[in-house]
PDB file of C-alpha atoms and ligand atoms in Angstrom:
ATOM      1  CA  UNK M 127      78.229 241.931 232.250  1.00  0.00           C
ATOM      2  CA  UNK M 128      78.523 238.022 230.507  1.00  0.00           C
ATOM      3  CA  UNK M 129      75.374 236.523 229.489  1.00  0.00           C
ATOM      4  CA  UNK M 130      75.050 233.213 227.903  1.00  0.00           C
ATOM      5  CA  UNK M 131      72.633 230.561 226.591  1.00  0.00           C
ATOM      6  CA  UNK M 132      73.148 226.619 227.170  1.00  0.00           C
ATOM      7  CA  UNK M 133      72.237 224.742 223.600  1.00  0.00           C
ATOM      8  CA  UNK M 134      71.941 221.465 224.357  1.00  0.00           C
ATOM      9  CA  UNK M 135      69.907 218.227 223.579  1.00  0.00           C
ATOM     10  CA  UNK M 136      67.929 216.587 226.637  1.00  0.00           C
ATOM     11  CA  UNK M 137      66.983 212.947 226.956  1.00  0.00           C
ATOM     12  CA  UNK M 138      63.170 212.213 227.165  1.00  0.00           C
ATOM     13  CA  UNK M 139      62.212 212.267 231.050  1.00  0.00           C
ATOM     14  CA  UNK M 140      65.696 211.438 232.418  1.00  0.00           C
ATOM     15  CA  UNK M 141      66.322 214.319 234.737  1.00  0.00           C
ATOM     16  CA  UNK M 142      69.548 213.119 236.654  1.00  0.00           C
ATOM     17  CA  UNK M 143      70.686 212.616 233.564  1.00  0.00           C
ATOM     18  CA  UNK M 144      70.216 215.900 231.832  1.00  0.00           C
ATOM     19  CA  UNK M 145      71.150 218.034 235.203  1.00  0.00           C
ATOM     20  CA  UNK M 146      74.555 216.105 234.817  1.00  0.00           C
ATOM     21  CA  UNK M 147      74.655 216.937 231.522  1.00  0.00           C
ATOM     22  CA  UNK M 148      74.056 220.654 231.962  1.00  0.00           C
ATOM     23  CA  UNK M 149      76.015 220.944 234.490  1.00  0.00           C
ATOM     24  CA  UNK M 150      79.112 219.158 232.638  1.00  0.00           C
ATOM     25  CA  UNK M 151      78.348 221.358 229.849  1.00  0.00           C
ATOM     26  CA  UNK M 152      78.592 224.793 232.109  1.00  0.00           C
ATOM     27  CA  UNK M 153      81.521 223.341 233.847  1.00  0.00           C
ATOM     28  CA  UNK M 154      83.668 226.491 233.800  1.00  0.00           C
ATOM     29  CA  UNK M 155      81.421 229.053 231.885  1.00  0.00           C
ATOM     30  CA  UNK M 156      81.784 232.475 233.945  1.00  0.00           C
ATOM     31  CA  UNK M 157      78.664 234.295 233.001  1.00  0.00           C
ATOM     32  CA  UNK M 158      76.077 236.849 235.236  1.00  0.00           C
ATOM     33  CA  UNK M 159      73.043 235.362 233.343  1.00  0.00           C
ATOM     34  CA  UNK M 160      72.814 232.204 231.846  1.00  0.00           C
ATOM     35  CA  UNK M 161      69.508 231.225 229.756  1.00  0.00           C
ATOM     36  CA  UNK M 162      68.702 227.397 229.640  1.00  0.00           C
ATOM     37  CA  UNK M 163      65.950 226.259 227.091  1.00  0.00           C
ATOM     38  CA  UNK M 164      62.421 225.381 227.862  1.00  0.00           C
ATOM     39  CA  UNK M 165      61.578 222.526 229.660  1.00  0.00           C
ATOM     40  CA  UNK M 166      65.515 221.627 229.891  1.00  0.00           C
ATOM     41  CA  UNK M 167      65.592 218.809 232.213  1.00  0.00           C
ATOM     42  CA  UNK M 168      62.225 216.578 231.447  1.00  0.00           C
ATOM     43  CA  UNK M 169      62.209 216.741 227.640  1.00  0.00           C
ATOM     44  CA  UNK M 170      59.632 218.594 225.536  1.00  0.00           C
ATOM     45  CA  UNK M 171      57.201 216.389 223.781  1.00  0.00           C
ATOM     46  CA  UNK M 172      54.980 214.475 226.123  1.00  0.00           C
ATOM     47  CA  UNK M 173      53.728 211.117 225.328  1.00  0.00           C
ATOM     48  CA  UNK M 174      50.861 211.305 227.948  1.00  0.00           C
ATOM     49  CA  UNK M 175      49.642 213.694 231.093  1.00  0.00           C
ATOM     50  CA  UNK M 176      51.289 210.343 233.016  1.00  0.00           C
ATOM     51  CA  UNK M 177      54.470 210.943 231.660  1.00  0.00           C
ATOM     52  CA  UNK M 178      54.009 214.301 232.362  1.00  0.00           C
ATOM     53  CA  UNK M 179      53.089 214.038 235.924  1.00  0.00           C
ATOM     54  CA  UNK M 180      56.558 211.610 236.591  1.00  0.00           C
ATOM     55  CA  UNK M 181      58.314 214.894 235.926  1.00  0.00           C
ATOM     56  CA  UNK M 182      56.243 218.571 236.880  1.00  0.00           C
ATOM     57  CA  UNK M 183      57.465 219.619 240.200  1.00  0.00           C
ATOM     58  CA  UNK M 184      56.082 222.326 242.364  1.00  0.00           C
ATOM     59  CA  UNK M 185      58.314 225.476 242.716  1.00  0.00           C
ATOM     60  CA  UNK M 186      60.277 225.728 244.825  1.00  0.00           C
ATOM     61  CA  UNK M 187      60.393 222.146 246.065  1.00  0.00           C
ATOM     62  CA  UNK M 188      61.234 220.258 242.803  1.00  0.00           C
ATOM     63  CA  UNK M 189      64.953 218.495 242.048  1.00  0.00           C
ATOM     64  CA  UNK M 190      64.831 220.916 238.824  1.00  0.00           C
ATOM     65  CA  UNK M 191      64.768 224.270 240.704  1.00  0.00           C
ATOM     66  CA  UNK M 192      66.720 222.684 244.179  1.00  0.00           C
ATOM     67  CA  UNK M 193      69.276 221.750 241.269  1.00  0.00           C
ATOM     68  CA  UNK M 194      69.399 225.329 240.181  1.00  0.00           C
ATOM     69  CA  UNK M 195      69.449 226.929 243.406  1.00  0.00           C
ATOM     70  CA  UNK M 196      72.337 224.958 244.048  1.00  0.00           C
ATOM     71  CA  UNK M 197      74.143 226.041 241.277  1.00  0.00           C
ATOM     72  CA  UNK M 198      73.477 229.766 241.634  1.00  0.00           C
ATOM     73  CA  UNK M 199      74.940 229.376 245.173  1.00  0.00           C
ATOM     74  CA  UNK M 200      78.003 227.511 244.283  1.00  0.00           C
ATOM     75  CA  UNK M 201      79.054 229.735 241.090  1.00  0.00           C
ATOM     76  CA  UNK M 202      77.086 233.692 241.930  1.00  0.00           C
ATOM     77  CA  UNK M 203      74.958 233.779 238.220  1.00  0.00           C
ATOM     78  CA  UNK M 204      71.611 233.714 237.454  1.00  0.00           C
ATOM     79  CA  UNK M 205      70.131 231.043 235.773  1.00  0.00           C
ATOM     80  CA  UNK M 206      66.683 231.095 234.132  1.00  0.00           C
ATOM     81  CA  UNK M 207      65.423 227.823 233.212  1.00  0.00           C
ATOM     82  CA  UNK M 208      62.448 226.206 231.792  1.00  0.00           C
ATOM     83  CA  UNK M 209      60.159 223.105 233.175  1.00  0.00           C
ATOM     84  CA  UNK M 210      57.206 221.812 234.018  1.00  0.00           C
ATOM     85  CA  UNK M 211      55.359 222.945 236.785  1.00  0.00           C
ATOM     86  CA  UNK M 212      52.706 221.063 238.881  1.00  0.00           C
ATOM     87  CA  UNK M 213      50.714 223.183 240.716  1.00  0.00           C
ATOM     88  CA  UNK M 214      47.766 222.052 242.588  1.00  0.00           C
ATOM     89  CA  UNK M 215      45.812 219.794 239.829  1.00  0.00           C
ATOM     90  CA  UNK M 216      47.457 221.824 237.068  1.00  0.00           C
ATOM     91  CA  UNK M 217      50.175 221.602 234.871  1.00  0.00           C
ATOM     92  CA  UNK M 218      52.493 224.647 233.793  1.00  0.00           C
ATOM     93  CA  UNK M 219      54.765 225.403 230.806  1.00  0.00           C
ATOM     94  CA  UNK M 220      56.884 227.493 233.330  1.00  0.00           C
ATOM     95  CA  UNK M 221      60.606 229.113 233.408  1.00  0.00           C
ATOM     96  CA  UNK M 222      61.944 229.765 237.025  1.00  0.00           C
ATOM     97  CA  UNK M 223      64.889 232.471 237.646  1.00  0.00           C
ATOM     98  CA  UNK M 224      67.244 231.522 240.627  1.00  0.00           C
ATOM     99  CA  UNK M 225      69.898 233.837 241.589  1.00  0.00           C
ATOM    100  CA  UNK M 226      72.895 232.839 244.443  1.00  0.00           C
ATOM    101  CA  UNK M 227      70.032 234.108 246.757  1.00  0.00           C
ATOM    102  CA  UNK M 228      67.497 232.201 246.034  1.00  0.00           C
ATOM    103  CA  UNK M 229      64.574 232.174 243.845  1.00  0.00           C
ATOM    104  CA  UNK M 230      63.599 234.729 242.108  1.00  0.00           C
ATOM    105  CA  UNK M 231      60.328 234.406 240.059  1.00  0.00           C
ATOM    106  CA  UNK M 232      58.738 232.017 238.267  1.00  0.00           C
ATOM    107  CA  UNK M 233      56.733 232.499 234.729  1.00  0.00           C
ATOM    108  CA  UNK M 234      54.337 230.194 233.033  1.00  0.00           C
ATOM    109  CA  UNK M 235      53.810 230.448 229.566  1.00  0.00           C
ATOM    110  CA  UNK M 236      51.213 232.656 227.964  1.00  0.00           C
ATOM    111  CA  UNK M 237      51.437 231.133 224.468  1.00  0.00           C
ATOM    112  CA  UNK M 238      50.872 227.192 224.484  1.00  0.00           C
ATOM    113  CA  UNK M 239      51.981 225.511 221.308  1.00  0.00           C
ATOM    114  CA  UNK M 240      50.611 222.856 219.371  1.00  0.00           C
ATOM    115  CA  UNK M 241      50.190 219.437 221.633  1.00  0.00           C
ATOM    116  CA  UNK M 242      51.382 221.291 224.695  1.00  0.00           C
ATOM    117  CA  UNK M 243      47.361 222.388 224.875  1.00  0.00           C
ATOM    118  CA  UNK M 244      46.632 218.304 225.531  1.00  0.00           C
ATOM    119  CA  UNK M 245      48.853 218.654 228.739  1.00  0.00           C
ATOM    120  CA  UNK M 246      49.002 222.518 230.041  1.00  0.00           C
ATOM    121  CA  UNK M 247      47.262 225.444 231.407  1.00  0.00           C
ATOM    122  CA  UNK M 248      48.119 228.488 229.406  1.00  0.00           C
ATOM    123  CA  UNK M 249      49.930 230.718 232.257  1.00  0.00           C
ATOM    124  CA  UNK M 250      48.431 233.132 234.440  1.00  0.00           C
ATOM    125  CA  UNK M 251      50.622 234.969 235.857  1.00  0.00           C
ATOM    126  CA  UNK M 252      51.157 237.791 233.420  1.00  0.00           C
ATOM    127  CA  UNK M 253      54.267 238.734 231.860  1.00  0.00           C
ATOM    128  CA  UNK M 254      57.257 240.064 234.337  1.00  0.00           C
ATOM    129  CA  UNK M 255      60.166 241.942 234.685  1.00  0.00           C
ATOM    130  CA  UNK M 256      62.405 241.040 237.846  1.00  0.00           C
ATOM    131  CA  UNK M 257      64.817 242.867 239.183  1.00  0.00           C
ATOM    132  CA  UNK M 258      68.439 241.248 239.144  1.00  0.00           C
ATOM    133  CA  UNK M 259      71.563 242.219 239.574  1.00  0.00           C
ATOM    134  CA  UNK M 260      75.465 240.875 238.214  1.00  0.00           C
ATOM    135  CA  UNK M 261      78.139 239.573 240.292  1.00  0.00           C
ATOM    136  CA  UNK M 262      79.554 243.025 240.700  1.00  0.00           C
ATOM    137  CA  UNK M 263      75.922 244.350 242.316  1.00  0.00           C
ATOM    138  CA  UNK M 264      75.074 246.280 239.294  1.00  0.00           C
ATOM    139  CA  UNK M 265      71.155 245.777 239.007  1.00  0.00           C
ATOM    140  CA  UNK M 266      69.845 245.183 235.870  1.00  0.00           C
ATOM    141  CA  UNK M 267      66.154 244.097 234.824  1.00  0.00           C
ATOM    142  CA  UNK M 268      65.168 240.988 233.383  1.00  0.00           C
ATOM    143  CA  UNK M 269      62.176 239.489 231.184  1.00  0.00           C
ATOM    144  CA  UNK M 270      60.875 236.082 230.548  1.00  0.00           C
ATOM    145  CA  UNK M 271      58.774 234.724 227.494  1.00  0.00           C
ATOM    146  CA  UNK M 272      59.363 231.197 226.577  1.00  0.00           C
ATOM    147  CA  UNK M 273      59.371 230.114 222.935  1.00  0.00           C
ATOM    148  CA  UNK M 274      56.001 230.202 220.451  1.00  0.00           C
ATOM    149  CA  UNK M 275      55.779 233.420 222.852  1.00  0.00           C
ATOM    150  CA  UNK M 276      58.023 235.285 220.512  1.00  0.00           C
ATOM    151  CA  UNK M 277      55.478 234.567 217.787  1.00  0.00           C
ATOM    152  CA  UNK M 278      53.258 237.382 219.376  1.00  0.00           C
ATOM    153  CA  UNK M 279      55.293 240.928 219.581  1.00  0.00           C
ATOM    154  CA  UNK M 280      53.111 241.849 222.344  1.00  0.00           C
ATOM    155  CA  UNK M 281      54.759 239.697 224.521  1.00  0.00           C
ATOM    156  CA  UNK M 282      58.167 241.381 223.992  1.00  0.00           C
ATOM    157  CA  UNK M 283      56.607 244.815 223.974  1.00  0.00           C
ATOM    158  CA  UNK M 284      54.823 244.385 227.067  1.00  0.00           C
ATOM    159  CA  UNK M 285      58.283 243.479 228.655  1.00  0.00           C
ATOM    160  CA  UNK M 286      59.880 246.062 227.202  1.00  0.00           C
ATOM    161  CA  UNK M 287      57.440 248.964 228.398  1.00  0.00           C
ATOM    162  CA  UNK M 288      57.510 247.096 231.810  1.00  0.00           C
ATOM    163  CA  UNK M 289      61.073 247.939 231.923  1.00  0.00           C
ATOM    164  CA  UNK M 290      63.435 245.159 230.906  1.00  0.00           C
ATOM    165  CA  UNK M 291      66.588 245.794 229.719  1.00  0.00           C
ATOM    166  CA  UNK M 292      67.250 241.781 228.680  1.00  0.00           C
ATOM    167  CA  UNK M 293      64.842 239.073 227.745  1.00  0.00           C
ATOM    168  CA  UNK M 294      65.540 235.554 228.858  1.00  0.00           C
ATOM    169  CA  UNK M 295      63.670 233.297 225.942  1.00  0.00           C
ATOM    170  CA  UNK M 296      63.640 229.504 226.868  1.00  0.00           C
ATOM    171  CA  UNK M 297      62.993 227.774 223.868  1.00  0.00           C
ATOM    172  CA  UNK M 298      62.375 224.520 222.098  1.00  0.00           C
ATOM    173  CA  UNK M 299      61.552 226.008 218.814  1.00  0.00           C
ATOM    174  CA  UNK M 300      60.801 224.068 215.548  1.00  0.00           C
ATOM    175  CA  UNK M 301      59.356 226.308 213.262  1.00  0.00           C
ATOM    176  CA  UNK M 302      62.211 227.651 211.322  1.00  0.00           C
ATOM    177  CA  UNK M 303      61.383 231.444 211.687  1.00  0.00           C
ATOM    178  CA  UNK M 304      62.093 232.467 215.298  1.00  0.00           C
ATOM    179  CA  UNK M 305      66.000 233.038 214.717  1.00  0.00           C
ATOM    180  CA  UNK M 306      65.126 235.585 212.233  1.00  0.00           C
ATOM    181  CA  UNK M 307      62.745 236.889 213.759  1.00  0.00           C
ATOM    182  CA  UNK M 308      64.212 238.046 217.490  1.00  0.00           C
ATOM    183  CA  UNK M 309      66.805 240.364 215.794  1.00  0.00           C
ATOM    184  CA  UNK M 310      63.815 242.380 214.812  1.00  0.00           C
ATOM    185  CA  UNK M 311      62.088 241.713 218.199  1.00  0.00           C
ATOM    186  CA  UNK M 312      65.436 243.001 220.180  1.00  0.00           C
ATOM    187  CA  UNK M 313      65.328 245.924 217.202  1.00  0.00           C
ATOM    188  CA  UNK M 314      61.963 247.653 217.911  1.00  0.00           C
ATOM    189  CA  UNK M 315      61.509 247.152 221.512  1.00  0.00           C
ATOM    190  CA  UNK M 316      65.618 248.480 221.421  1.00  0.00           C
ATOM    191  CA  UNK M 317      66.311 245.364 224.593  1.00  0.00           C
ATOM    192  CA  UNK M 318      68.654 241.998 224.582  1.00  0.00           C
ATOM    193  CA  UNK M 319      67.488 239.023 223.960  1.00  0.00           C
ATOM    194  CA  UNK M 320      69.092 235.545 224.700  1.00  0.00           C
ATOM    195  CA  UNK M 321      67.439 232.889 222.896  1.00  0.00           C
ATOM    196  CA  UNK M 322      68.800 229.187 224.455  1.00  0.00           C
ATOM    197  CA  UNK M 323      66.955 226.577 222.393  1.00  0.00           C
ATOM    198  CA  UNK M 324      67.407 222.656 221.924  1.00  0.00           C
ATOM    199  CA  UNK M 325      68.632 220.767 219.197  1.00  0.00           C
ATOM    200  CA  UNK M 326      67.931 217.126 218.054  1.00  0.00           C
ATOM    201  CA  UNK M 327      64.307 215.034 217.576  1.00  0.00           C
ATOM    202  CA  UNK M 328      61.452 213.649 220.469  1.00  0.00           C
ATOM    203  CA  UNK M 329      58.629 211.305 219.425  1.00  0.00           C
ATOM    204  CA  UNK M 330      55.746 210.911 221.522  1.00  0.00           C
ATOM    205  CA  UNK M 331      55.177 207.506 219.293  1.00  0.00           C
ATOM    206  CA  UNK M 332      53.003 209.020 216.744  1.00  0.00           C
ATOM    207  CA  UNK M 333      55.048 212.057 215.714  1.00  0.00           C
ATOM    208  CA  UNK M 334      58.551 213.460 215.560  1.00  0.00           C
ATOM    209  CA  UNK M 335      59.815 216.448 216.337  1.00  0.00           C
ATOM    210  CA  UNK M 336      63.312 218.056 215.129  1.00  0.00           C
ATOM    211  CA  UNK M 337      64.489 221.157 216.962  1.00  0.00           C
ATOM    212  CA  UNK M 338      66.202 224.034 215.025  1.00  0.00           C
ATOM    213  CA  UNK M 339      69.082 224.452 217.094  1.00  0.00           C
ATOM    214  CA  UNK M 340      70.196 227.884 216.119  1.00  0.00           C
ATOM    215  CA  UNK M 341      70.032 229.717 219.392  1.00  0.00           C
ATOM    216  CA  UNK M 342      71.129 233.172 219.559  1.00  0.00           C
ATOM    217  CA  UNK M 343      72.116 237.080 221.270  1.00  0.00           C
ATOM    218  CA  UNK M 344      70.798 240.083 219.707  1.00  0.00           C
ATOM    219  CA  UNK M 345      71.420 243.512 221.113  1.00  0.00           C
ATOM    220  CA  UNK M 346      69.135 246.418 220.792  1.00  0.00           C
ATOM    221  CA  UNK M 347      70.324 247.802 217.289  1.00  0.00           C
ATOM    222  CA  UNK M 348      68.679 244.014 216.041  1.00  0.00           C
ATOM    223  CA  UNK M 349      72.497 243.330 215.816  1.00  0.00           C
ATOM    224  CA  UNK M 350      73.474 239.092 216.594  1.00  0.00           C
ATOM    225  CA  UNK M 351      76.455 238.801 218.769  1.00  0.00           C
ATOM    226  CA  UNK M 352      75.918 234.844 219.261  1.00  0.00           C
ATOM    227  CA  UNK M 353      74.719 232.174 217.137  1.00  0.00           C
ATOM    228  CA  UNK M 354      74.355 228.968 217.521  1.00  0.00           C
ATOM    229  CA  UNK M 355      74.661 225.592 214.621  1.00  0.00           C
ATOM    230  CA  UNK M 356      72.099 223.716 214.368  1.00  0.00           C
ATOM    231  CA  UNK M 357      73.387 221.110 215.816  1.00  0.00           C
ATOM    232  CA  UNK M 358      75.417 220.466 218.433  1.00  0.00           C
ATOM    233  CA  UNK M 359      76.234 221.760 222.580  1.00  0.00           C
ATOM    234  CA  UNK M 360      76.800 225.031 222.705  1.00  0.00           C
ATOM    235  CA  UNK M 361      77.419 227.625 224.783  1.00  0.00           C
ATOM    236  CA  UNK M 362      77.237 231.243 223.528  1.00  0.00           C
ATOM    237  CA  UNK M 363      78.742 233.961 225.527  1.00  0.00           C
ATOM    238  CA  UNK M 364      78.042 237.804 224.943  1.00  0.00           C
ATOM    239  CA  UNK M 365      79.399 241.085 226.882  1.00  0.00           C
ATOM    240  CA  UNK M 366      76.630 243.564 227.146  1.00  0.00           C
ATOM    241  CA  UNK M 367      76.070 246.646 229.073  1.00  0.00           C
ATOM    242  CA  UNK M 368      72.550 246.389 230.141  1.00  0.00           C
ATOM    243  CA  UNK M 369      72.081 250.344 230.712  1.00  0.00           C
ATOM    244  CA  UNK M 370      72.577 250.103 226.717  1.00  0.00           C
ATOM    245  CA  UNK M 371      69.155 249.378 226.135  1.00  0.00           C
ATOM    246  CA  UNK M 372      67.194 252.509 228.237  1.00  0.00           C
ATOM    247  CA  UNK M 373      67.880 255.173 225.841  1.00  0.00           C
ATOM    248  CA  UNK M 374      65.532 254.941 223.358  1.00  0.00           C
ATOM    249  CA  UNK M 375      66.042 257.949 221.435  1.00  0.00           C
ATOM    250  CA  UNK M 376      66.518 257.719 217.622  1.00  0.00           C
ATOM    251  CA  UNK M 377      66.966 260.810 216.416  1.00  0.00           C
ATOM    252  CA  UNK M 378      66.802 264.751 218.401  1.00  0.00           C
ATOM    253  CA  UNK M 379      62.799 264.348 217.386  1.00  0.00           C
ATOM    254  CA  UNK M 380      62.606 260.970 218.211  1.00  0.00           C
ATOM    255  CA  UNK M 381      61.801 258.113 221.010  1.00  0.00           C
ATOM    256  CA  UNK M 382      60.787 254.880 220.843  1.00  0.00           C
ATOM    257  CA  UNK M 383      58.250 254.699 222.958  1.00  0.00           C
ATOM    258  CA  UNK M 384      57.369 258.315 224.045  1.00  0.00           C
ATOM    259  CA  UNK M 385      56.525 258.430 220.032  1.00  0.00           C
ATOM    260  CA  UNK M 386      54.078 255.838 220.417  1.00  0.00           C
ATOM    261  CA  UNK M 387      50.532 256.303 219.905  1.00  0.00           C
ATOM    262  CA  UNK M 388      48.262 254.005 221.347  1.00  0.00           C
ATOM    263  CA  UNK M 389      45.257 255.922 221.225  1.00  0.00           C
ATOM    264  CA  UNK M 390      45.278 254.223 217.428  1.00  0.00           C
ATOM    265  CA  UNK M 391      46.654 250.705 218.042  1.00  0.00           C
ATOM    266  CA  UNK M 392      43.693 248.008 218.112  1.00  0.00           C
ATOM    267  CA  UNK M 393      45.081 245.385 220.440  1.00  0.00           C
ATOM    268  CA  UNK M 394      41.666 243.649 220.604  1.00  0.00           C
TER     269      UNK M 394
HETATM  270  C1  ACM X 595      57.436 225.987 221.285  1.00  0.00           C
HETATM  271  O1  ACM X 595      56.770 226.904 221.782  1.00  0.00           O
HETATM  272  N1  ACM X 595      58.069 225.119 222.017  1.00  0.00           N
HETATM  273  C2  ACM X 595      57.544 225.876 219.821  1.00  0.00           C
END
């Protein structure tokens, strides 16, 4: 199966705007899965919980995700997509996944970064694995963790040992480390990632923020088959075979995870 990230570079709380964009920018892409980057259509770096509010939707009912839906319909792929969530009196840091069906899931970040704390609750829905399939009907499973996430292997592990065989990764990442980092995180939980980050700067008037750009595939031998500049659209387009990543044996003694030991991890 095709899967693909968007990198692209959003304008501060214009949404018409950047869904026209995106969808210029996909305009003939055939993919199965396509990865958007976090908070894709609103812009990333909130000036005030006003601002904020002129954009978080609820899910299912928002333009963002009626915008998706639409799309998934019209072309058969599966899109998975970050923005901002209002639910209730709260705020999310969420990613949706839409398939030509309809939705499928929606999670909100576990990992908050920097200012996003002034604006969002950290998620609570857990980490999840959904079950998805390609435009030929194969099924294939499918994890979500949105940027600073990767910081924290758990996050990847715990998809991985839920069963995911790809991990969607929404990002607007400016620390400069991540892109080095998920070959390793595809490498020891032996799963795909698709990385689909932003380029480009955002103030919120008393700071600036550049975005690395730099978004990226990695198959389960840590191996990149994509990469984006740091600058610049991009679309990056891999052919995987999902199944790929559920044999974890290394060597006739070995298994990834039936070797591990958790009776001796401290994970609190
Ligand atoms: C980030 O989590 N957007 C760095």
């Amino acid at each position: 199966m095709r899967i693909a990230y968007l990198q692209y570079n959003p304008v501060y709380l214009d949404v018409a705007h950047n869904l026209g964009r995106v969808e210029a920018l996909l305009e003939g892409v055939e993919a199965d899965l396509i990865v958007l980057p976090e908070l894709f259509a609103s812009g990333y770096f909130f000036r005030s919980l006003d601002d904020l509010a002129t954009v978080a939707e609820p899910i299912p009912e928002g333009p963002i995700t009626q915008w998706m839906l639409d799309w998934c319909r019209e072309t058969g792929a599966v899109l998975v997509g970050g923005l901002p969530e209002r639910s209730g009196d709260q705020f999310f840091n969420s990613a949706v996944v839409v398939g030509p069906e309809g939705l499928i899931g929606c999670y909100r970040k576990v990992h908050l970064f920097y200012e996003e704390k002034l604006h969002f609750s950290p998620g609570d829905l857990g980490f999840q694995v959904f079950e998805v399939s390609d435009r030929n009907s194969q099924p294939y499973r499918l994890g979500v963790m949105i940027c600073f996430d990767w910081y924290f292997p758990e996050a990847a592990r715990t998809l991985a040992l839920l069963g995911a065989d790809v991990i969607a990764h929404p990002s607007n990442l400016v620390r400069p480390d991540c892109p080095r980092a998920m070959p390793i995180r595809a490498l020891e939980n032996h799963v795909f990632t698709i990385t689909a980050n932003r380029y480009g700067t955002e103030s919120n008037g008393r700071e600036t923020l550049r975005f690395i750009g730099r978004s990226l595939i990695c198959d389960p031998a840590g191996r990149v088959l994509q990469e984006a500049p740091p600058e610049g659209d991009h679309v990056g387009i891999a052919e995987i075979e999902p199944q790929e990543a559920r044999n974890r044996r290394l060597t006739s003694y070995n298994d990834l995870f039936k070797d591990r030991r958790p009776a001796f991890y401290r994970l609190s």
